[in-house]
C-alpha cells in the first residue's frame, strides 16, 4: 500500500469517526446513550429532516455539515438562535437529543470560575494603539509583517520570552482561529463557535459570543467613528457583525449558496464591504459511495458590512454542474465541480482588485479555474484575470478506492494560502507572491497574472508544499514547506521531500537560506511529524514559526539560526480554570504585538497531536 493510500484511509477514519472531546484538557470516553440517539433521530426525522437534505434549495445546512458542529452550538441555535422558532414546540430533552444525535457527541457541561472573568472596558487609547492587529495577514496585502514598533520584540530580547498565561478552549482538539488585537484586548474564535474577548495581558474573559459553528479563520475588525465592529464567518458560512464594545450581535447572514457550502478561510473587510471565501463540505460527502458527486463551486460572497445585504457573488466555476458520467455502482457523476476557495482573499486597493486562490476540481471535467489565482473587481465581483498553476487536478476525499473518485486522479495540489501583495523596492513595482501545495512558490504581476518567477522548494502533495502561508518583509519571502510524509505527490520520484523554512529573494525567487525542522523520535513523542505546515510571521530580524511537533521557534532572518524555541506539548493550568494541553502547531501564524507573542497549540487532524490552548509569551522588561 502506498503512503498516499495510507493517508487517505487515515483521513477517512479521522473525518468520519467521532472525535473524542477533550474535557478539561483530557480526552474523555463519552458515549451518547442509545436512548438519547433514538430520541434525537426520531425528533430530527419528524421536525428537521425535510429542510436539511443534501440537495435542498432553501440554503438550510445539510445533515453532513451539521454533523461537523458541536452539540452545544446546535443546541444554542435551537434555544436562542436561527432555529428557535422551528424548535419552539420541542422539549428541552428533545432539543438536547437532536444536538447529540446529529454530532454523535455528548453534551458536556463546562464550568468556568468567576475568577476567569473581568470587566470589559475599551478606551480610545486601545482603539488607536499602534500595535493593533486584524485579519489573516495583519494588513490588506496579507504580508504577515510587523514593524519593530508594533512587535516590541527584537533579536536582542527575543531569548527572554517567557510564558505569561495560557487559556484552554473547553472540549477543543483543534485551535486554529487567529486573534485580533485591540489595545488591551484580543478577540479569538474557537472550534465550537465560542468567540471570546480576552484581556491580552491576563487571558481573562471580558465577554463571550456564541456562533452557530466552528470559527476556523481570523477575526477582522473595523473602526468607524464610534463604531467598533468585529467580523468573522463560521464553518456553516454564517457571517457575523458583532459590536466589540458590548459583545452583542449587529447582524448575521449566511453567505453560502449551496446547502453544503462552508468557510475555512478568513473574511476581509474593505471600504464598507466584507468578502467571504466559500468552499464546500461536499468534498467530505464524497466518502459516501451513494452520494451523487458533485455540484458545488468555490467562490466569494460580498456583503454590505453595515447591513449584511448581499452585494455580489462570484462562482469559480461559472457553469452549472450536469451529469457527466456513470459511477461503478451505477450512480451519476456530476461536473464540473469543486475549485474551492480555502483561504482569505487579498485586497489590492490601488487596482481595485481582490485576489483569491482556488482548489482542485472535485470531479471531471476539469476546469481552467481550478488550482488557480483569480483577480476579481472589488465592487462588482467581475473576473479580471485567471492564471492556472496546475491543470487537470481532479480529486476528492473518496479517493482512491471509492466510486466517487475521479479518473484520472489528481495530486490535490491546490492553493491553500492567501496571496500576498508586496512592493518590490528594487524594480519599483508590486508583486503578487503565493505558495502552492505543489511545493512551488510563484511570483506574478498583479495587473495581469503574468509569471515573474517560480521556485520549487518542496516535493508537494495533498499535505505537502506550502500549506497555510508565507510572510514577507519586502526583501525576502519566507515560506513554510510542509511535505508531510503521509500525503506526498508520488508522480515524480526524483523530487525528495524537504520540509522546513525557506527564505527566497523577492526579486528573483532565488533561495537565500533554508532550515529543516529537527528530526523527532516516535518513541518519545507520539504522532511526531517533521514538518512546518503553519504560516509564519516576520518582524525585523525574526521569523516566528511553529511545527507539527508542537515547537514554536524564532529564526534569524539573516541565516535561519534559531534564536529562541519553546516546546508547547505539555499540560497547562489555565487562567479560565480548565486543564489544557498543547499539541501540533498548524494553521495560522503566531500574532506579535507590544512585546508579546500569542501562539495556538493543538491540531487533531491528519494524524497530528490534539490540543486546546492559546499561549501568551512576553519579553522580560529591562
Coordinates of C-alpha atoms in Angstrom, one line a residue:
X1 CA 0.0 0.0 0.0
X2 CA 1.4 3.4 -0.9
X3 CA 1.9 6.2 1.6
X4 CA -0.7 8.2 -0.2
X5 CA -3.3 5.4 0.1
X6 CA -2.4 5.0 3.8
X7 CA -3.0 8.8 4.3
X8 CA -6.4 8.6 2.6
X9 CA -7.5 5.8 4.8
X10 CA -6.3 7.6 7.9
X11 CA -8.0 10.8 6.8
X12 CA -11.3 8.9 6.2
X13 CA -11.2 7.5 9.7
X14 CA -10.4 10.9 11.2
X15 CA -13.2 12.7 9.4
X16 CA -15.9 10.0 9.6
X17 CA -15.3 8.8 13.2
X18 CA -16.5 10.8 16.2
X19 CA -13.5 12.6 17.7
X20 CA -13.5 12.2 21.4
X21 CA -13.7 15.6 23.1
X22 CA -11.1 16.9 25.4
X23 CA -12.8 17.5 28.8
X24 CA -10.6 19.8 31.0
X25 CA -7.7 19.0 28.7
X26 CA -8.1 15.2 29.0
X27 CA -9.6 13.0 26.2
X28 CA -12.9 11.9 27.6
X29 CA -14.5 8.5 27.0
X30 CA -18.0 9.8 26.5
X31 CA -20.6 7.9 24.5
X32 CA -24.1 9.1 23.7
X33 CA -26.7 6.6 25.0
X34 CA -28.9 4.6 22.6
X35 CA -31.9 6.2 24.3
X36 CA -30.8 9.7 23.5
X37 CA -29.7 8.8 20.0
X38 CA -33.1 7.2 19.3
X39 CA -35.0 10.2 20.6
X40 CA -32.7 12.6 18.6
X41 CA -33.2 10.6 15.4
X42 CA -36.9 10.4 15.8
X43 CA -37.2 14.2 16.6
X44 CA -34.8 15.1 13.7
X45 CA -36.7 12.9 11.2
X46 CA -40.0 14.4 12.2
X47 CA -39.2 18.0 12.6
X48 CA -35.9 18.8 10.8
X49 CA -35.0 16.4 8.0
X50 CA -37.3 17.8 5.3
X51 CA -35.3 21.1 5.2
X52 CA -31.8 19.8 5.9
X53 CA -31.5 17.4 3.0
X54 CA -28.3 17.1 0.9
X55 CA -29.9 18.6 -2.2
X56 CA -32.2 21.2 -0.7
X57 CA -32.7 24.6 -2.3
X58 CA -33.6 26.6 0.8
X59 CA -30.0 27.1 2.0
X60 CA -30.5 25.1 5.2
X61 CA -27.2 23.3 6.0
X62 CA -27.3 19.7 5.0
X63 CA -27.1 16.9 7.6
X64 CA -23.4 16.2 6.7
X65 CA -22.5 19.8 7.5
X66 CA -24.4 19.8 10.8
X67 CA -22.5 16.7 11.9
X68 CA -19.3 18.7 12.0
X69 CA -20.7 21.2 14.5
X70 CA -20.6 20.9 18.3
X71 CA -23.7 19.7 20.2
X72 CA -23.8 22.9 22.2
X73 CA -23.6 25.0 19.1
X74 CA -26.6 23.2 17.6
X75 CA -28.4 23.5 21.0
X76 CA -27.7 27.2 21.0
X77 CA -29.2 27.6 17.6
X78 CA -32.3 25.7 18.7
X79 CA -32.7 27.5 22.0
X80 CA -31.9 31.1 21.1
X81 CA -30.5 31.2 17.5
X82 CA -31.8 30.9 14.0
X83 CA -33.8 27.7 14.7
X84 CA -35.6 28.9 17.8
X85 CA -39.0 29.3 16.0
X86 CA -38.9 25.8 14.5
X87 CA -37.7 24.3 17.8
X88 CA -40.3 26.1 20.0
X89 CA -42.6 23.0 20.1
X90 CA -39.8 20.8 21.3
X91 CA -39.0 20.0 24.9
X92 CA -35.5 20.7 26.3
X93 CA -34.9 16.9 26.3
X94 CA -35.7 16.7 22.6
X95 CA -33.5 19.6 21.7
X96 CA -30.6 18.2 23.5
X97 CA -31.2 14.8 21.9
X98 CA -31.2 16.3 18.4
X99 CA -27.9 18.1 19.1
X100 CA -26.3 14.9 20.3
X101 CA -27.8 12.7 17.5
X102 CA -26.5 15.0 14.7
X103 CA -23.0 15.3 16.1
X104 CA -22.7 11.9 17.9
X105 CA -21.1 13.8 20.7
X106 CA -22.3 14.0 24.3
X107 CA -23.2 17.4 25.7
X108 CA -20.6 18.3 28.3
X109 CA -21.3 20.9 30.9
X110 CA -18.4 23.4 31.2
X111 CA -18.0 25.3 34.4
X112 CA -15.7 28.3 34.2
X113 CA -14.9 30.0 37.6
X114 CA -15.7 33.6 38.3
X115 CA -12.0 34.4 38.6
X116 CA -11.7 33.7 34.8
X117 CA -13.8 36.8 34.1
X118 CA -13.0 40.5 34.2
X119 CA -14.8 43.8 33.3
X120 CA -14.6 44.6 29.6
X121 CA -13.7 48.3 29.1
X122 CA -12.1 49.6 26.0
X123 CA -10.6 53.1 25.7
X124 CA -9.7 55.5 22.9
X125 CA -6.1 54.6 23.6
X126 CA -6.9 50.9 22.9
X127 CA -8.6 51.7 19.7
X128 CA -5.7 53.8 18.4
X129 CA -2.8 51.6 19.6
X130 CA -0.1 51.3 17.0
X131 CA 0.4 47.6 17.6
X132 CA -3.2 46.6 16.9
X133 CA -3.7 43.6 14.6
X134 CA -6.6 42.4 12.4
X135 CA -7.3 39.7 9.9
X136 CA -5.3 36.9 8.4
X137 CA -2.1 38.6 7.4
X138 CA -2.3 41.7 9.6
X139 CA -2.9 44.0 6.6
X140 CA -4.9 44.2 3.4
X141 CA -2.0 42.9 1.5
X142 CA -1.6 39.8 3.7
X143 CA 2.1 40.2 4.3
X144 CA 2.4 38.8 7.8
X145 CA 4.8 41.6 8.6
X146 CA 5.1 43.6 11.9
X147 CA 7.4 46.6 12.4
X148 CA 9.7 47.0 15.4
X149 CA 7.3 49.5 16.9
X150 CA 4.3 47.1 16.5
X151 CA 6.1 44.0 17.7
X152 CA 8.1 45.2 20.6
X153 CA 10.3 42.1 20.2
X154 CA 13.8 42.2 18.7
X155 CA 16.7 39.8 18.0
X156 CA 18.3 41.2 21.2
X157 CA 15.4 40.5 23.5
X158 CA 13.6 37.5 21.9
X159 CA 15.5 35.0 24.0
X160 CA 13.9 36.4 27.1
X161 CA 10.3 35.4 26.0
X162 CA 8.6 33.6 28.9
X163 CA 5.1 32.1 29.2
X164 CA 2.7 34.6 30.9
X165 CA -0.6 32.8 30.7
X166 CA -2.5 30.0 28.9
X167 CA -6.2 29.8 28.0
X168 CA -7.9 26.5 27.3
X169 CA -10.8 26.2 24.8
X170 CA -13.2 23.8 26.5
X171 CA -13.6 20.4 24.8
X172 CA -11.5 21.5 21.9
X173 CA -9.0 19.4 20.0
X174 CA -8.1 21.9 17.2
X175 CA -7.1 25.5 17.8
X176 CA -6.9 27.5 14.6
X177 CA -8.7 30.8 14.9
X178 CA -6.3 33.8 14.6
X179 CA -6.8 36.5 17.3
X180 CA -7.3 40.2 16.6
X181 CA -5.6 42.6 18.9
X182 CA -7.2 45.9 20.1
X183 CA -5.2 47.6 22.8
X184 CA -5.5 45.6 26.0
X185 CA -7.9 43.1 24.4
X186 CA -7.8 40.3 21.9
X187 CA -10.8 38.6 20.1
X188 CA -10.5 35.0 19.1
X189 CA -12.8 32.2 17.9
X190 CA -12.9 28.5 18.7
X191 CA -13.6 25.0 17.4
X192 CA -17.2 25.0 18.8
X193 CA -18.2 28.6 17.9
X194 CA -17.4 30.5 21.0
X195 CA -15.8 33.9 20.3
X196 CA -14.0 35.4 23.3
X197 CA -12.8 38.9 24.1
X198 CA -9.8 38.2 26.3
X199 CA -7.6 40.6 28.2
X200 CA -4.4 40.1 26.3
X201 CA -2.3 40.7 29.5
X202 CA -4.1 38.2 31.7
X203 CA -6.2 36.0 29.5
X204 CA -9.3 36.8 31.5
X205 CA -12.7 36.8 29.6
X206 CA -14.3 40.2 29.0
X207 CA -17.3 38.7 27.1
X208 CA -18.2 35.6 25.1
X209 CA -20.3 35.3 21.9
X210 CA -21.8 32.0 20.7
X211 CA -21.7 31.4 16.9
X212 CA -23.5 28.5 15.3
X213 CA -20.5 26.6 14.1
X214 CA -16.7 26.5 14.3
X215 CA -14.7 29.7 13.7
X216 CA -11.8 28.4 11.6
X217 CA -10.4 31.7 10.4
X218 CA -9.1 35.0 11.7
X219 CA -11.1 37.8 13.4
X220 CA -11.3 41.0 11.5
X221 CA -12.4 44.4 12.9
X222 CA -13.1 47.9 11.7
X223 CA -13.2 51.3 13.4
X224 CA -15.8 53.8 12.0
X225 CA -16.4 56.9 14.2
X226 CA -17.6 55.4 17.5
X227 CA -18.5 52.0 15.9
X228 CA -16.0 49.2 16.7
X229 CA -17.1 46.1 14.9
X230 CA -15.7 42.5 14.7
X231 CA -16.4 40.4 11.6
X232 CA -16.0 36.7 11.1
X233 CA -17.6 33.7 9.5
X234 CA -18.4 30.2 10.9
X235 CA -17.9 26.9 9.1
X236 CA -21.6 26.9 8.0
X237 CA -20.9 30.2 6.2
X238 CA -22.9 32.3 8.7
X239 CA -21.2 35.7 8.7
X240 CA -21.4 37.9 11.8
X241 CA -21.1 41.5 12.7
X242 CA -20.5 41.9 16.4
X243 CA -20.3 45.2 18.4
X244 CA -17.0 44.9 20.2
X245 CA -18.0 47.3 22.9
X246 CA -20.8 45.1 24.1
X247 CA -20.2 41.6 22.5
X248 CA -23.8 41.8 21.0
X249 CA -24.8 40.8 17.5
X250 CA -25.4 43.5 15.0
X251 CA -26.4 41.2 12.1
X252 CA -25.9 37.6 10.8
X253 CA -26.2 36.5 7.2
X254 CA -25.5 33.1 5.5
X255 CA -23.0 33.7 2.7
X256 CA -23.1 30.3 1.1
X257 CA -25.5 29.3 -1.7
X258 CA -25.1 25.6 -1.8
X259 CA -26.5 23.5 1.1
X260 CA -23.0 22.1 1.7
X261 CA -21.2 25.5 1.5
X262 CA -18.7 26.1 4.2
X263 CA -15.9 28.6 5.2
X264 CA -12.5 27.5 6.2
X265 CA -10.7 30.8 5.5
X266 CA -10.9 34.3 6.9
X267 CA -13.1 37.2 5.9
X268 CA -11.7 40.5 4.7
X269 CA -13.3 44.0 5.1
X270 CA -12.5 46.9 2.9
X271 CA -14.4 50.1 2.0
X272 CA -17.6 49.0 3.6
X273 CA -17.7 45.5 2.0
X274 CA -17.0 42.2 3.7
X275 CA -15.6 39.4 1.4
X276 CA -16.2 35.8 2.5
X277 CA -14.3 32.9 0.8
X278 CA -16.5 29.9 0.1
X279 CA -15.6 26.2 0.0
X280 CA -17.7 23.1 0.3
X281 CA -18.3 20.2 2.7
X282 CA -19.2 18.2 -0.5
X283 CA -15.5 17.1 -0.6
X284 CA -16.2 15.0 2.6
X285 CA -19.7 13.8 1.4
X286 CA -17.9 12.0 -1.5
X287 CA -16.9 9.3 1.0
X288 CA -20.4 8.0 0.8
X289 CA -20.4 5.9 -2.4
X290 CA -24.1 6.6 -2.9
X291 CA -23.6 10.4 -2.8
X292 CA -24.2 11.8 -6.3
X293 CA -21.0 13.8 -6.6
X294 CA -20.6 16.8 -7.2
X295 CA -22.3 20.1 -8.0
X296 CA -20.8 22.8 -5.8
X297 CA -18.4 25.5 -6.7
X298 CA -16.0 27.6 -4.7
X299 CA -16.4 31.3 -4.7
X300 CA -16.6 34.6 -2.9
X301 CA -19.6 36.4 -1.4
X302 CA -19.5 40.2 -0.9
X303 CA -21.8 41.6 1.8
X304 CA -22.5 45.2 2.9
X305 CA -20.5 45.5 6.1
X306 CA -23.1 47.7 7.7
X307 CA -26.2 45.7 7.0
X308 CA -25.2 42.2 5.8
X309 CA -27.1 42.7 2.5
X310 CA -25.6 40.8 -0.4
X311 CA -23.7 42.9 -3.0
X312 CA -22.4 40.2 -5.3
X313 CA -21.4 36.6 -5.6
X314 CA -18.6 35.1 -7.6
X315 CA -18.6 31.4 -8.6
X316 CA -15.2 30.0 -9.5
X317 CA -16.9 27.6 -11.9
X318 CA -19.4 29.7 -13.8
X319 CA -21.3 26.8 -15.5
X320 CA -23.8 24.7 -13.6
X321 CA -22.8 21.0 -13.0
X322 CA -24.6 18.4 -15.0
X323 CA -24.4 14.6 -15.4
X324 CA -21.0 13.8 -16.9
X325 CA -20.9 10.1 -16.5
X326 CA -21.7 7.0 -14.5
X327 CA -20.0 5.5 -11.4
X328 CA -19.1 1.9 -10.9
X329 CA -22.1 1.4 -8.7
X330 CA -24.5 2.8 -11.3
X331 CA -24.9 6.3 -9.8
X332 CA -24.5 9.5 -11.7
X333 CA -21.4 11.7 -11.8
X334 CA -21.9 15.4 -12.0
X335 CA -19.4 18.1 -13.1
X336 CA -17.6 20.4 -13.3
X337 CA -17.4 21.0 -9.6
X338 CA -15.1 22.0 -6.8
X339 CA -12.4 24.6 -7.1
X340 CA -13.0 25.8 -3.5
X341 CA -11.6 29.0 -2.1
X342 CA -9.9 27.7 1.1
X343 CA -8.1 30.8 2.2
X344 CA -8.6 34.5 2.8
X345 CA -8.9 36.9 -0.1
X346 CA -6.3 39.7 -0.5
X347 CA -7.2 43.3 -1.3
X348 CA -5.4 45.4 -3.9
X349 CA -6.9 48.8 -3.2
X350 CA -4.7 50.6 -5.8
X351 CA -6.0 48.5 -8.7
X352 CA -9.5 47.8 -7.3
X353 CA -8.8 44.0 -7.2
X354 CA -9.5 41.1 -4.9
X355 CA -7.1 38.2 -5.3
X356 CA -8.1 34.6 -4.4
X357 CA -6.5 31.2 -4.7
X358 CA -8.6 28.2 -5.8
X359 CA -8.5 24.5 -5.1
X360 CA -8.8 21.3 -7.1
X361 CA -11.8 20.1 -9.1
X362 CA -13.9 17.5 -7.2
X363 CA -15.0 15.7 -10.4
X364 CA -14.3 15.7 -14.2
X365 CA -14.4 17.6 -16.4
X366 CA -11.5 19.7 -15.1
X367 CA -11.8 23.5 -15.5
X368 CA -9.3 26.2 -16.2
X369 CA -10.2 27.9 -12.9
X370 CA -9.1 25.1 -10.5
X371 CA -5.6 25.4 -8.8
X372 CA -5.6 29.0 -10.0
X373 CA -5.1 32.6 -8.9
X374 CA -8.0 34.9 -9.8
X375 CA -8.4 38.6 -9.7
X376 CA -11.9 40.0 -9.1
X377 CA -13.3 43.5 -9.3
X378 CA -13.7 44.7 -5.7
X379 CA -17.0 46.4 -6.5
X380 CA -18.7 44.0 -8.9
X381 CA -17.0 40.6 -8.5
X382 CA -16.3 40.5 -12.2
X383 CA -13.4 38.3 -13.1
X384 CA -10.5 40.4 -14.4
X385 CA -8.0 37.6 -15.0
X386 CA -7.4 33.9 -14.2
X387 CA -4.0 32.2 -14.0
X388 CA -3.9 28.4 -13.6
X389 CA -0.9 26.8 -12.0
X390 CA -1.8 23.1 -12.4
X391 CA -4.1 21.6 -14.9
X392 CA -6.4 18.5 -14.6
X393 CA -6.2 18.2 -10.8
X394 CA -9.4 16.3 -10.1
X395 CA -9.6 14.8 -6.6
X396 CA -11.9 14.4 -3.7
X397 CA -11.9 12.5 -0.3
X398 CA -13.5 9.5 -1.9
X399 CA -10.1 8.7 -3.5
X400 CA -8.5 6.4 -4.2
X401 CA -11.0 3.4 -4.0
X402 CA -14.5 5.0 -3.8
X403 CA -16.8 5.1 -6.8
X404 CA -16.8 8.9 -6.4
X405 CA -13.1 9.2 -7.0
X406 CA -12.4 10.8 -10.5
X407 CA -10.3 9.1 -13.1
X408 CA -7.6 10.1 -13.7
X409 CA -6.9 11.1 -10.1
X410 CA -5.1 14.4 -9.5
X411 CA -2.4 15.0 -6.8
X412 CA -4.6 17.6 -4.9
X413 CA -2.1 20.5 -5.1
X414 CA -4.4 23.5 -4.7
X415 CA -3.7 26.9 -3.3
X416 CA -4.4 26.8 0.5
X417 CA -2.9 30.2 1.4
X418 CA -3.9 33.8 0.9
X419 CA -2.0 35.5 -1.9
X420 CA 0.5 38.2 -0.7
X421 CA 0.8 41.6 -2.4
X422 CA 4.2 43.2 -1.7
X423 CA 6.2 46.2 -3.1
X424 CA 9.5 45.3 -4.8
X425 CA 11.7 48.3 -4.0
X426 CA 14.4 47.3 -6.4
X427 CA 12.2 47.1 -9.5
X428 CA 9.7 49.7 -8.1
X429 CA 6.6 47.5 -8.7
X430 CA 4.1 45.4 -6.8
X431 CA 4.4 41.6 -6.9
X432 CA 1.8 39.0 -6.0
X433 CA 3.6 36.0 -4.4
X434 CA 1.8 32.8 -3.5
X435 CA 2.8 29.3 -2.4
X436 CA 1.1 26.2 -3.7
X437 CA 0.8 22.7 -2.2
X438 CA 2.8 21.5 -5.2
X439 CA 5.9 22.9 -3.4
X440 CA 6.3 25.8 -5.8
X441 CA 6.3 29.5 -4.9
X442 CA 5.0 31.7 -7.7
X443 CA 5.5 35.5 -8.3
X444 CA 3.0 37.2 -10.6
X445 CA 2.3 40.6 -11.9
X446 CA -0.9 41.8 -10.1
X447 CA -2.1 43.6 -13.2
X448 CA -2.3 40.6 -15.5
X449 CA -1.2 37.4 -13.6
X450 CA 1.9 37.1 -15.8
X451 CA 4.6 34.9 -14.2
X452 CA 7.7 36.8 -12.9
X453 CA 9.5 33.8 -11.4
X454 CA 8.7 30.3 -10.0
X455 CA 10.8 28.4 -7.4
X456 CA 10.3 24.8 -6.2
X457 CA 11.1 24.4 -2.5
X458 CA 9.3 21.0 -1.9
X459 CA 8.0 17.8 -3.3
X460 CA 4.4 18.8 -2.6
X461 CA 1.2 16.8 -2.3
X462 CA -2.2 16.7 -0.5
X463 CA -0.4 17.7 2.7
X464 CA 2.8 18.9 1.1
X465 CA 4.3 22.0 -0.2
X466 CA 3.2 25.4 1.0
X467 CA 0.1 24.5 3.0
X468 CA -1.0 27.6 5.0
X469 CA 1.0 30.5 4.1
X470 CA 4.1 32.7 3.8
X471 CA 5.3 36.1 5.0
X472 CA 7.5 38.9 3.6
X473 CA 9.4 41.8 5.0
X474 CA 9.8 43.4 1.5
X475 CA 13.3 41.9 0.9
X476 CA 12.8 38.2 1.4
X477 CA 9.8 35.9 1.1
X478 CA 9.6 33.3 4.0
X479 CA 7.8 30.1 3.1
X480 CA 6.9 27.1 5.4
X481 CA 7.2 23.9 3.4
X482 CA 5.2 21.0 4.9
X483 CA 6.0 17.9 2.8
X484 CA 4.1 15.8 5.3
X485 CA 5.2 12.2 4.6
X486 CA 1.6 10.9 4.9
X487 CA 0.4 12.7 1.8
X488 CA 3.2 13.4 -0.8
X489 CA 2.7 13.6 -4.5
X490 CA 4.1 10.3 -5.9
X491 CA 4.2 11.3 -9.5
X492 CA 7.9 12.3 -9.6
X493 CA 10.2 10.1 -7.6
X494 CA 13.3 12.3 -8.4
X495 CA 12.0 15.0 -6.1
X496 CA 12.7 14.3 -2.4
X497 CA 10.6 15.7 0.4
X498 CA 12.2 18.8 2.0
X499 CA 10.2 20.2 4.9
X500 CA 11.4 23.4 6.6
X501 CA 11.6 27.2 6.4
X502 CA 12.8 28.8 3.2
X503 CA 13.9 32.4 2.6
X504 CA 13.6 33.5 -1.1
X505 CA 14.8 36.6 -2.8
X506 CA 11.8 38.7 -3.6
X507 CA 13.0 39.9 -7.0
X508 CA 14.3 36.6 -8.4
X509 CA 12.9 33.8 -6.2
X510 CA 16.5 32.5 -5.5
X511 CA 16.9 30.5 -2.3
X512 CA 18.8 32.5 0.2
X513 CA 18.7 30.0 3.1
X514 CA 16.6 27.1 4.4
X515 CA 16.4 25.3 7.7
X516 CA 14.8 21.9 8.3
X517 CA 12.9 21.1 11.5
X518 CA 14.8 18.9 13.8
X519 CA 14.0 15.2 13.5
X520 CA 11.7 13.7 16.0
X521 CA 11.7 10.3 17.8
X522 CA 8.3 8.5 17.7
X523 CA 9.4 6.6 20.9
X524 CA 9.4 9.8 22.9
X525 CA 6.8 11.9 21.1
X526 CA 3.5 10.4 19.9
X527 CA 2.4 11.3 16.4
X528 CA 5.8 13.0 15.8
X529 CA 6.0 14.6 12.4
X530 CA 9.0 16.5 11.0
X531 CA 7.1 19.3 9.2
X532 CA 6.4 23.0 9.0
X533 CA 2.9 23.4 7.9
X534 CA 1.6 26.5 9.7
X535 CA 2.0 30.0 8.3
X536 CA 5.0 32.2 9.6
X537 CA 5.1 35.7 11.0
X538 CA 8.0 38.0 10.3
X539 CA 9.3 41.0 12.2
X540 CA 12.6 42.8 11.6
X541 CA 15.3 40.2 12.2
X542 CA 13.0 37.4 13.2
X543 CA 10.7 34.8 11.6
X544 CA 8.3 33.1 14.1
X545 CA 7.1 29.6 13.0
X546 CA 5.6 26.5 14.7
X547 CA 5.9 22.9 13.7
X548 CA 3.8 19.8 13.8
X549 CA 5.8 18.5 16.8
X550 CA 4.5 21.4 18.8
X551 CA 7.6 23.6 18.9
X552 CA 7.4 27.3 18.2
X553 CA 10.7 28.9 17.2
X554 CA 12.2 32.3 16.4
X555 CA 14.6 32.1 13.4
X556 CA 17.0 34.8 12.3
X557 CA 16.1 36.4 9.0
X558 CA 19.8 36.5 8.1
X559 CA 20.6 32.8 8.1
X560 CA 17.8 30.8 9.8
X561 CA 19.7 30.4 13.1
X562 CA 17.3 29.5 15.9
X563 CA 17.2 32.4 18.4
X564 CA 14.5 31.0 20.8
X565 CA 12.3 28.0 21.0
X566 CA 9.5 26.6 23.2
X567 CA 8.0 23.1 23.4
X568 CA 4.2 23.6 23.7
X569 CA 3.4 19.9 24.2
X570 CA 2.6 19.6 27.9
X571 CA -0.3 20.2 30.3
X572 CA -1.2 23.7 31.5
X573 CA -3.0 25.2 34.4
X574 CA -5.0 27.8 32.7
X575 CA -6.5 31.2 33.5
X576 CA -10.0 30.0 32.8
X577 CA -9.9 27.1 35.2
X578 CA -9.7 24.4 32.6
X579 CA -6.8 22.0 32.3
X580 CA -5.2 22.5 28.9
X581 CA -2.7 20.6 26.8
X582 CA -0.6 21.7 23.8
X583 CA -0.2 19.8 20.6
X584 CA 0.7 20.3 17.0
X585 CA 1.0 23.8 15.7
X586 CA -0.7 24.2 12.3
X587 CA -2.9 26.7 10.5
X588 CA -2.4 30.4 11.2
X589 CA 0.8 32.2 12.1
X590 CA 1.6 33.5 15.6
X591 CA 0.5 37.0 16.4
X592 CA 3.1 39.5 17.7
X593 CA 2.1 42.7 19.5
X594 CA 3.7 45.1 22.0
X595 CA 6.3 42.7 23.4
X596 CA 4.0 39.7 23.4
X597 CA 3.8 36.6 21.3
X598 CA 0.5 34.6 21.0
X599 CA 0.6 31.0 19.8
X600 CA -2.2 28.4 19.1
X601 CA -1.3 24.9 20.1
X602 CA -3.3 21.8 19.2
X603 CA -4.4 20.4 15.8
X604 CA -6.1 17.0 15.9
X605 CA -6.3 16.4 12.2
X606 CA -4.3 14.3 9.7
X607 CA -2.7 12.3 12.5
X608 CA -1.4 15.4 14.3
X609 CA -1.4 16.0 18.1
X610 CA -4.6 17.3 19.6
X611 CA -4.5 20.3 22.0
X612 CA -6.7 23.1 23.2
X613 CA -4.6 26.1 24.3
X614 CA -3.8 29.7 23.4
X615 CA -0.4 30.6 24.9
X616 CA 0.8 34.1 25.6
X617 CA 4.6 34.9 25.9
X618 CA 6.2 38.1 27.0
X619 CA 9.7 39.5 26.8
X620 CA 11.3 40.5 30.1
X621 CA 11.3 44.2 30.9
X622 CA 14.7 45.8 31.4

